[in-house]
Amino acid sequence: MRPSSLILAALATVPAAVSAAGTLGFALGNTMSNGNCKMQADYEADFDALKSVSTLVRTYSASSCNTAQQILPAAVAKGFKVVLGVWPDTDDAYNLDKTALQSALSDSSNAGAVYAITVGSEALYRGSLTAQALLSKIMDMQSTFPSMKIGTADSWNKFQDGTADPIIQGGVKLILANAFSYWQGQTLANSSHSYLDDLNQAFGHVQTVAGSMDIEIWNGETGWPTDGGTNYESAIAGTQNAATFYQQGVCAALAWGFNVFYFEAFDEPSKPASIGTNGESEDETHWGAYTADRVAKFPMSC
C-alpha cells in the first residue's frame, strides 16, 4: 500500500515533527489530572514534554476551559502549532466556540500559532448532524476566518462510505479521518494491517470524490490503551501492546507519508467512564503516550 498523490502533496505544508515522511501530532486534553482546567503554564509544561517528538497538537473545543485563550499564548512561547476544535452539534455549543475563537484570534500573535480549525469531532459518526448541516457550519467558520484552514474530523468509514461526500465536494480545506483498530476489536497481530487499510480506503475515496489535490487529509486520531485500560473484544489493553501498535502501525503510517495525530498525549484520570458499542463500561483514562505527570510510557522514535 502506498499513499496517494493527495497525501504527498499535503506534506509540504505541515510543520516538521519526526524524522519520517509523514508528520506526527498529538490530541491534547484541556484538564489536569484533578479535573481542573489547564492554564497557560500547564500547556507550556505539556509542550516542553512533547517537543522532542512533535510540535503540533489538536484540541476539541475552543470555549471549554477557555482552551483557545490559554493554549495559544503557550504555543507561541514554545514554538508549537495548534489545531483548534469547534463543537457544532448544537447551535449554542457552536456559537460559544465561535465567540471564543473570535476573542482569542483578535490577538494577531495568537493567530500565528493556529495550524487549522476543525468544526466537528465525529458528528457524522454519531449522527448528530447531516453532512449538509455540518458543511454549512464549516463554511460559516471559513467565512469568519477566511485566512484560516478550516475542516472537520470524523471516523474513517464516514469518509469512505459516501456519508461525507457533500463535505469533500463542498470546498473544505482539511479532513481528519480517525481510525482505531482497537475500537474494531482487532487482535494486536492484525491491528496494523487493519489500521493502514482503513486509512487507504478513506484517503483514496476522498481523492476520488474531490477530483483534485486541494484537500489536506490526516489521520485525525489513532491509539491504543495502556496498562489500566479496558479490553475491547479481541483488542487487549496494555502498555506493551500500545508500544507495539505505535511502532508497527503509527511508524509505518508516518514512513509511508500519512500524517497522524496520536490519541492521546497524556492520560486523563478525570475522564468519566464511557459505554462502548458493546454496552460495556470503557475506561478512557489510560490512552496517553505519557502519564498524567508527563512521563513517556514507551519510546516514540520511529
CSV table of C-alpha atoms in Angstrom, one decimal:
chain,number,residue,atom,x,y,z
A,1,MET,CA,0.0,0.0,0.0
A,2,ARG,CA,1.3,3.4,-0.9
A,3,PRO,CA,-0.1,6.9,-0.1
A,4,SER,CA,-1.9,8.8,-2.8
A,5,SER,CA,-0.7,11.9,-4.5
A,6,LEU,CA,-3.2,13.9,-2.5
A,7,ILE,CA,-1.4,12.9,0.7
A,8,LEU,CA,2.0,13.6,-0.7
A,9,ALA,CA,1.0,17.0,-1.9
A,10,ALA,CA,-0.2,17.9,1.6
A,11,LEU,CA,3.1,17.1,3.2
A,12,ALA,CA,4.9,20.2,2.0
A,13,THR,CA,2.5,22.4,4.1
A,14,VAL,CA,2.9,20.8,7.5
A,15,PRO,CA,5.3,21.6,10.4
A,16,ALA,CA,8.2,19.2,10.9
A,17,ALA,CA,8.0,16.8,13.8
A,18,VAL,CA,9.6,13.4,13.2
A,19,SER,CA,12.3,12.0,11.0
A,20,ALA,CA,9.8,10.3,8.7
A,21,ALA,CA,7.9,11.2,5.6
A,22,GLY,CA,4.7,12.0,7.5
A,23,THR,CA,4.1,14.4,10.4
A,24,LEU,CA,3.1,13.4,13.9
A,25,GLY,CA,0.9,15.4,16.2
A,26,PHE,CA,-0.9,14.6,19.5
A,27,ALA,CA,-4.5,15.0,20.7
A,28,LEU,CA,-4.4,17.1,23.8
A,29,GLY,CA,-6.9,17.3,26.7
A,30,ASN,CA,-7.7,20.6,28.4
A,31,THR,CA,-7.9,19.4,32.1
A,32,MET,CA,-5.4,18.4,34.7
A,33,SER,CA,-5.4,15.1,36.5
A,34,ASN,CA,-7.6,16.6,39.2
A,35,GLY,CA,-10.1,17.8,36.7
A,36,ASN,CA,-9.2,21.5,36.9
A,37,CYS,CA,-8.9,23.4,33.7
A,38,LYS,CA,-5.4,23.8,32.2
A,39,MET,CA,-3.9,27.3,32.3
A,40,GLN,CA,-1.2,28.7,30.0
A,41,ALA,CA,1.6,27.5,32.3
A,42,ASP,CA,0.2,23.9,32.2
A,43,TYR,CA,0.1,23.9,28.4
A,44,GLU,CA,3.7,25.2,28.3
A,45,ALA,CA,4.7,22.3,30.5
A,46,ASP,CA,2.8,19.9,28.2
A,47,PHE,CA,4.7,21.4,25.2
A,48,ASP,CA,8.1,21.0,27.0
A,49,ALA,CA,7.3,17.3,27.5
A,50,LEU,CA,6.3,16.8,23.8
A,51,LYS,CA,8.7,19.0,22.0
A,52,SER,CA,11.3,16.2,21.3
A,53,VAL,CA,8.7,14.2,19.5
A,54,SER,CA,6.3,16.8,18.0
A,55,THR,CA,5.4,20.5,17.8
A,56,LEU,CA,1.8,20.1,16.8
A,57,VAL,CA,-1.4,19.3,18.9
A,58,ARG,CA,-5.1,19.2,18.3
A,59,THR,CA,-7.9,20.2,20.7
A,60,TYR,CA,-11.7,19.8,20.7
A,61,SER,CA,-13.5,22.9,22.0
A,62,ALA,CA,-12.3,26.4,21.9
A,63,SER,CA,-14.5,27.6,24.7
A,64,SER,CA,-14.4,24.7,27.1
A,65,CYS,CA,-11.9,25.5,29.9
A,66,ASN,CA,-11.2,28.7,27.9
A,67,THR,CA,-8.9,26.5,25.8
A,68,ALA,CA,-8.2,28.9,22.9
A,69,GLN,CA,-7.2,31.8,25.2
A,70,GLN,CA,-4.9,29.6,27.4
A,71,ILE,CA,-3.3,27.3,24.8
A,72,LEU,CA,-2.4,29.8,22.1
A,73,PRO,CA,0.0,32.0,24.1
A,74,ALA,CA,1.6,28.8,25.4
A,75,ALA,CA,2.0,27.6,21.8
A,76,VAL,CA,3.6,31.0,20.8
A,77,ALA,CA,6.0,30.8,23.7
A,78,LYS,CA,7.1,27.2,22.9
A,79,GLY,CA,7.0,27.2,19.1
A,80,PHE,CA,4.0,24.9,18.7
A,81,LYS,CA,1.1,24.9,16.3
A,82,VAL,CA,-2.4,24.1,17.4
A,83,VAL,CA,-5.5,22.7,15.6
A,84,LEU,CA,-8.4,24.3,17.4
A,85,GLY,CA,-11.7,22.5,17.8
A,86,VAL,CA,-15.3,23.7,17.5
A,87,TRP,CA,-18.2,21.6,18.7
A,88,PRO,CA,-21.1,22.1,16.2
A,89,ASP,CA,-23.6,19.6,17.5
A,90,THR,CA,-25.9,22.3,18.9
A,91,ASP,CA,-26.1,25.9,17.9
A,92,ASP,CA,-25.3,27.0,21.5
A,93,ALA,CA,-22.1,25.0,21.6
A,94,TYR,CA,-21.1,26.2,18.1
A,95,ASN,CA,-21.7,29.8,19.0
A,96,LEU,CA,-19.8,29.6,22.2
A,97,ASP,CA,-16.8,28.1,20.4
A,98,LYS,CA,-17.0,30.7,17.6
A,99,THR,CA,-17.1,33.5,20.1
A,100,ALA,CA,-14.1,32.1,21.9
A,101,LEU,CA,-12.1,31.9,18.7
A,102,GLN,CA,-13.0,35.4,17.7
A,103,SER,CA,-11.8,36.6,21.1
A,104,ALA,CA,-8.6,34.6,21.1
A,105,LEU,CA,-7.7,35.4,17.5
A,106,SER,CA,-8.2,39.1,17.9
A,107,ASP,CA,-4.6,39.0,19.1
A,108,SER,CA,-2.6,38.6,15.9
A,109,SER,CA,0.3,36.9,17.7
A,110,ASN,CA,-2.1,34.1,18.8
A,111,ALA,CA,-3.3,33.7,15.2
A,112,GLY,CA,0.2,32.7,14.2
A,113,ALA,CA,0.1,29.6,16.4
A,114,VAL,CA,-3.1,28.2,14.7
A,115,TYR,CA,-2.4,25.5,12.2
A,116,ALA,CA,-6.1,24.9,11.5
A,117,ILE,CA,-9.7,24.9,12.9
A,118,THR,CA,-11.8,21.8,12.9
A,119,VAL,CA,-15.6,22.1,13.1
A,120,GLY,CA,-16.9,18.8,14.5
A,121,SER,CA,-15.5,15.7,16.0
A,122,GLU,CA,-17.3,12.6,14.7
A,123,ALA,CA,-20.5,14.4,14.3
A,124,LEU,CA,-21.4,12.2,11.2
A,125,TYR,CA,-20.4,9.0,13.1
A,126,ARG,CA,-22.7,9.9,16.0
A,127,GLY,CA,-25.5,11.1,13.6
A,128,SER,CA,-25.8,14.4,15.4
A,129,LEU,CA,-25.5,16.4,12.2
A,130,THR,CA,-26.1,15.6,8.5
A,131,ALA,CA,-23.2,16.2,6.1
A,132,GLN,CA,-25.0,19.3,4.7
A,133,ALA,CA,-25.7,20.7,8.1
A,134,LEU,CA,-22.1,20.2,9.1
A,135,LEU,CA,-20.8,21.7,5.9
A,136,SER,CA,-22.9,24.8,6.5
A,137,LYS,CA,-21.2,25.4,9.8
A,138,ILE,CA,-17.8,24.7,8.3
A,139,MET,CA,-18.4,27.3,5.6
A,140,ASP,CA,-19.7,29.8,8.2
A,141,MET,CA,-16.5,29.3,10.1
A,142,GLN,CA,-14.4,29.7,6.9
A,143,SER,CA,-16.2,33.0,6.2
A,144,THR,CA,-15.5,34.2,9.7
A,145,PHE,CA,-11.8,33.3,9.4
A,146,PRO,CA,-11.1,33.5,5.7
A,147,SER,CA,-7.3,33.2,6.0
A,148,MET,CA,-7.5,30.0,8.2
A,149,LYS,CA,-7.5,26.4,7.2
A,150,ILE,CA,-11.0,25.1,8.2
A,151,GLY,CA,-12.1,21.5,8.1
A,152,THR,CA,-13.6,18.6,10.1
A,153,ALA,CA,-12.8,15.4,11.9
A,154,ASP,CA,-14.8,12.1,11.7
A,155,SER,CA,-14.5,8.4,11.6
A,156,TRP,CA,-12.6,7.0,8.6
A,157,ASN,CA,-15.6,5.0,7.4
A,158,LYS,CA,-17.7,8.2,7.0
A,159,PHE,CA,-15.1,9.4,4.5
A,160,GLN,CA,-15.0,6.0,2.8
A,161,ASP,CA,-18.7,5.1,2.5
A,162,GLY,CA,-20.0,8.3,0.9
A,163,THR,CA,-21.6,9.9,4.0
A,164,ALA,CA,-19.1,12.8,3.9
A,165,ASP,CA,-19.2,13.3,0.2
A,166,PRO,CA,-21.0,16.7,0.4
A,167,ILE,CA,-18.3,17.9,2.7
A,168,ILE,CA,-15.5,16.6,0.4
A,169,GLN,CA,-17.1,18.3,-2.5
A,170,GLY,CA,-18.0,21.5,-0.6
A,171,GLY,CA,-14.7,23.3,-0.5
A,172,VAL,CA,-13.4,22.1,2.8
A,173,LYS,CA,-9.7,22.5,3.2
A,174,LEU,CA,-8.8,19.9,5.9
A,175,ILE,CA,-10.1,16.4,6.7
A,176,LEU,CA,-9.1,14.4,9.8
A,177,ALA,CA,-10.0,10.8,9.5
A,178,ASN,CA,-10.0,8.9,12.8
A,179,ALA,CA,-9.0,5.2,12.6
A,180,PHE,CA,-8.8,2.9,15.6
A,181,SER,CA,-8.0,-0.8,15.2
A,182,TYR,CA,-8.7,-1.1,18.9
A,183,TRP,CA,-12.3,0.1,18.6
A,184,GLN,CA,-12.8,-2.5,15.9
A,185,GLY,CA,-11.8,-5.2,18.3
A,186,GLN,CA,-8.8,-6.2,16.3
A,187,THR,CA,-6.1,-8.5,17.7
A,188,LEU,CA,-2.7,-6.9,18.1
A,189,ALA,CA,-1.3,-9.1,15.4
A,190,ASN,CA,-3.9,-7.7,12.9
A,191,SER,CA,-4.1,-4.2,14.2
A,192,SER,CA,-1.5,-2.5,12.0
A,193,HIS,CA,-2.9,-4.1,8.8
A,194,SER,CA,-6.4,-3.1,9.7
A,195,TYR,CA,-5.4,0.5,10.6
A,196,LEU,CA,-3.4,1.1,7.4
A,197,ASP,CA,-6.1,-0.5,5.3
A,198,ASP,CA,-8.7,1.8,6.8
A,199,LEU,CA,-6.6,4.8,6.1
A,200,ASN,CA,-6.0,3.8,2.5
A,201,GLN,CA,-9.7,3.3,1.9
A,202,ALA,CA,-10.7,6.7,3.4
A,203,PHE,CA,-7.9,8.6,1.8
A,204,GLY,CA,-8.5,7.0,-1.6
A,205,HIS,CA,-12.2,7.8,-1.6
A,206,VAL,CA,-11.5,11.4,-0.6
A,207,GLN,CA,-9.1,11.8,-3.5
A,208,THR,CA,-11.6,10.2,-6.0
A,209,VAL,CA,-14.5,12.3,-4.8
A,210,ALA,CA,-12.5,15.6,-4.6
A,211,GLY,CA,-11.1,15.1,-8.0
A,212,SER,CA,-8.1,17.4,-7.1
A,213,MET,CA,-5.4,17.8,-4.5
A,214,ASP,CA,-6.9,20.8,-2.8
A,215,ILE,CA,-7.9,19.0,0.4
A,216,GLU,CA,-5.3,18.2,3.1
A,217,ILE,CA,-6.1,14.9,4.8
A,218,TRP,CA,-4.7,13.5,8.1
A,219,ASN,CA,-5.3,10.5,10.3
A,220,GLY,CA,-7.1,12.5,12.9
A,221,GLU,CA,-6.9,10.0,15.8
A,222,THR,CA,-5.4,6.6,16.4
A,223,GLY,CA,-4.0,4.9,19.5
A,224,TRP,CA,-4.2,2.0,22.0
A,225,PRO,CA,-5.0,2.0,25.7
A,226,THR,CA,-2.1,1.2,28.1
A,227,ASP,CA,-1.9,-0.5,31.4
A,228,GLY,CA,-5.1,0.1,33.4
A,229,GLY,CA,-7.3,0.5,30.3
A,230,THR,CA,-10.1,-1.9,29.4
A,231,ASN,CA,-10.1,-4.6,26.7
A,232,TYR,CA,-12.5,-4.4,23.8
A,233,GLU,CA,-13.4,-7.7,22.2
A,234,SER,CA,-10.1,-9.1,20.9
A,235,ALA,CA,-8.2,-5.9,21.4
A,236,ILE,CA,-6.2,-6.2,24.7
A,237,ALA,CA,-5.2,-3.0,26.6
A,238,GLY,CA,-1.6,-2.7,27.8
A,239,THR,CA,1.5,-0.5,27.6
A,240,GLN,CA,3.5,-3.1,25.7
A,241,ASN,CA,0.6,-3.6,23.2
A,242,ALA,CA,0.4,0.2,22.8
A,243,ALA,CA,4.1,0.4,22.1
A,244,THR,CA,3.9,-2.4,19.6
A,245,PHE,CA,0.9,-0.7,17.8
A,246,TYR,CA,2.8,2.6,17.8
A,247,GLN,CA,5.9,1.0,16.2
A,248,GLN,CA,4.2,-1.3,13.7
A,249,GLY,CA,1.2,0.9,12.9
A,250,VAL,CA,1.9,4.6,13.6
A,251,CYS,CA,5.5,4.5,12.5
A,252,ALA,CA,4.6,2.6,9.3
A,253,ALA,CA,1.9,5.2,8.5
A,254,LEU,CA,4.4,8.0,9.0
A,255,ALA,CA,7.0,6.2,6.9
A,256,TRP,CA,4.5,5.9,4.0
A,257,GLY,CA,3.6,9.5,4.1
A,258,PHE,CA,0.5,9.6,6.2
A,259,ASN,CA,0.1,12.4,8.7
A,260,VAL,CA,-1.0,11.2,12.1
A,261,PHE,CA,-2.5,12.6,15.3
A,262,TYR,CA,-1.9,10.1,18.1
A,263,PHE,CA,-4.7,9.8,20.7
A,264,GLU,CA,-3.6,11.0,23.1
A,265,ALA,CA,-0.7,12.9,24.5
A,266,PHE,CA,-1.3,12.4,28.3
A,267,ASP,CA,-3.5,10.3,30.5
A,268,GLU,CA,-6.7,12.0,31.7
A,269,PRO,CA,-7.6,10.5,35.1
A,270,SER,CA,-10.6,12.8,35.5
A,271,LYS,CA,-12.4,11.4,32.4
A,272,PRO,CA,-15.6,9.6,33.3
A,273,ALA,CA,-16.2,6.0,32.2
A,274,SER,CA,-18.0,5.7,28.9
A,275,ILE,CA,-20.1,3.0,27.4
A,276,GLY,CA,-18.7,1.2,24.3
A,277,THR,CA,-20.8,-0.1,21.4
A,278,ASN,CA,-20.8,-3.5,23.1
A,279,GLY,CA,-22.8,-1.9,26.0
A,280,GLU,CA,-19.9,-2.4,28.5
A,281,SER,CA,-18.2,0.3,30.5
A,282,GLU,CA,-15.0,1.5,28.9
A,283,ASP,CA,-12.1,3.2,30.6
A,284,GLU,CA,-10.7,6.2,28.7
A,285,THR,CA,-8.2,7.4,31.3
A,286,HIS,CA,-5.2,5.4,30.2
A,287,TRP,CA,-4.8,6.3,26.5
A,288,GLY,CA,-1.9,8.7,26.9
A,289,ALA,CA,1.5,8.1,25.3
A,290,TYR,CA,2.6,9.9,28.5
A,291,THR,CA,1.4,9.6,32.1
A,292,ALA,CA,-0.6,12.5,33.5
A,293,ASP,CA,2.7,13.6,35.1
A,294,ARG,CA,4.2,13.8,31.6
A,295,VAL,CA,6.4,10.8,31.7
A,296,ALA,CA,6.7,8.8,28.4
A,297,LYS,CA,5.4,5.3,28.7
A,298,PHE,CA,7.3,3.9,25.7
A,299,PRO,CA,9.8,5.1,23.0
A,300,MET,CA,8.2,7.3,20.4
A,301,SER,CA,11.1,7.5,17.9
A,302,CYS,CA,10.4,5.6,14.6
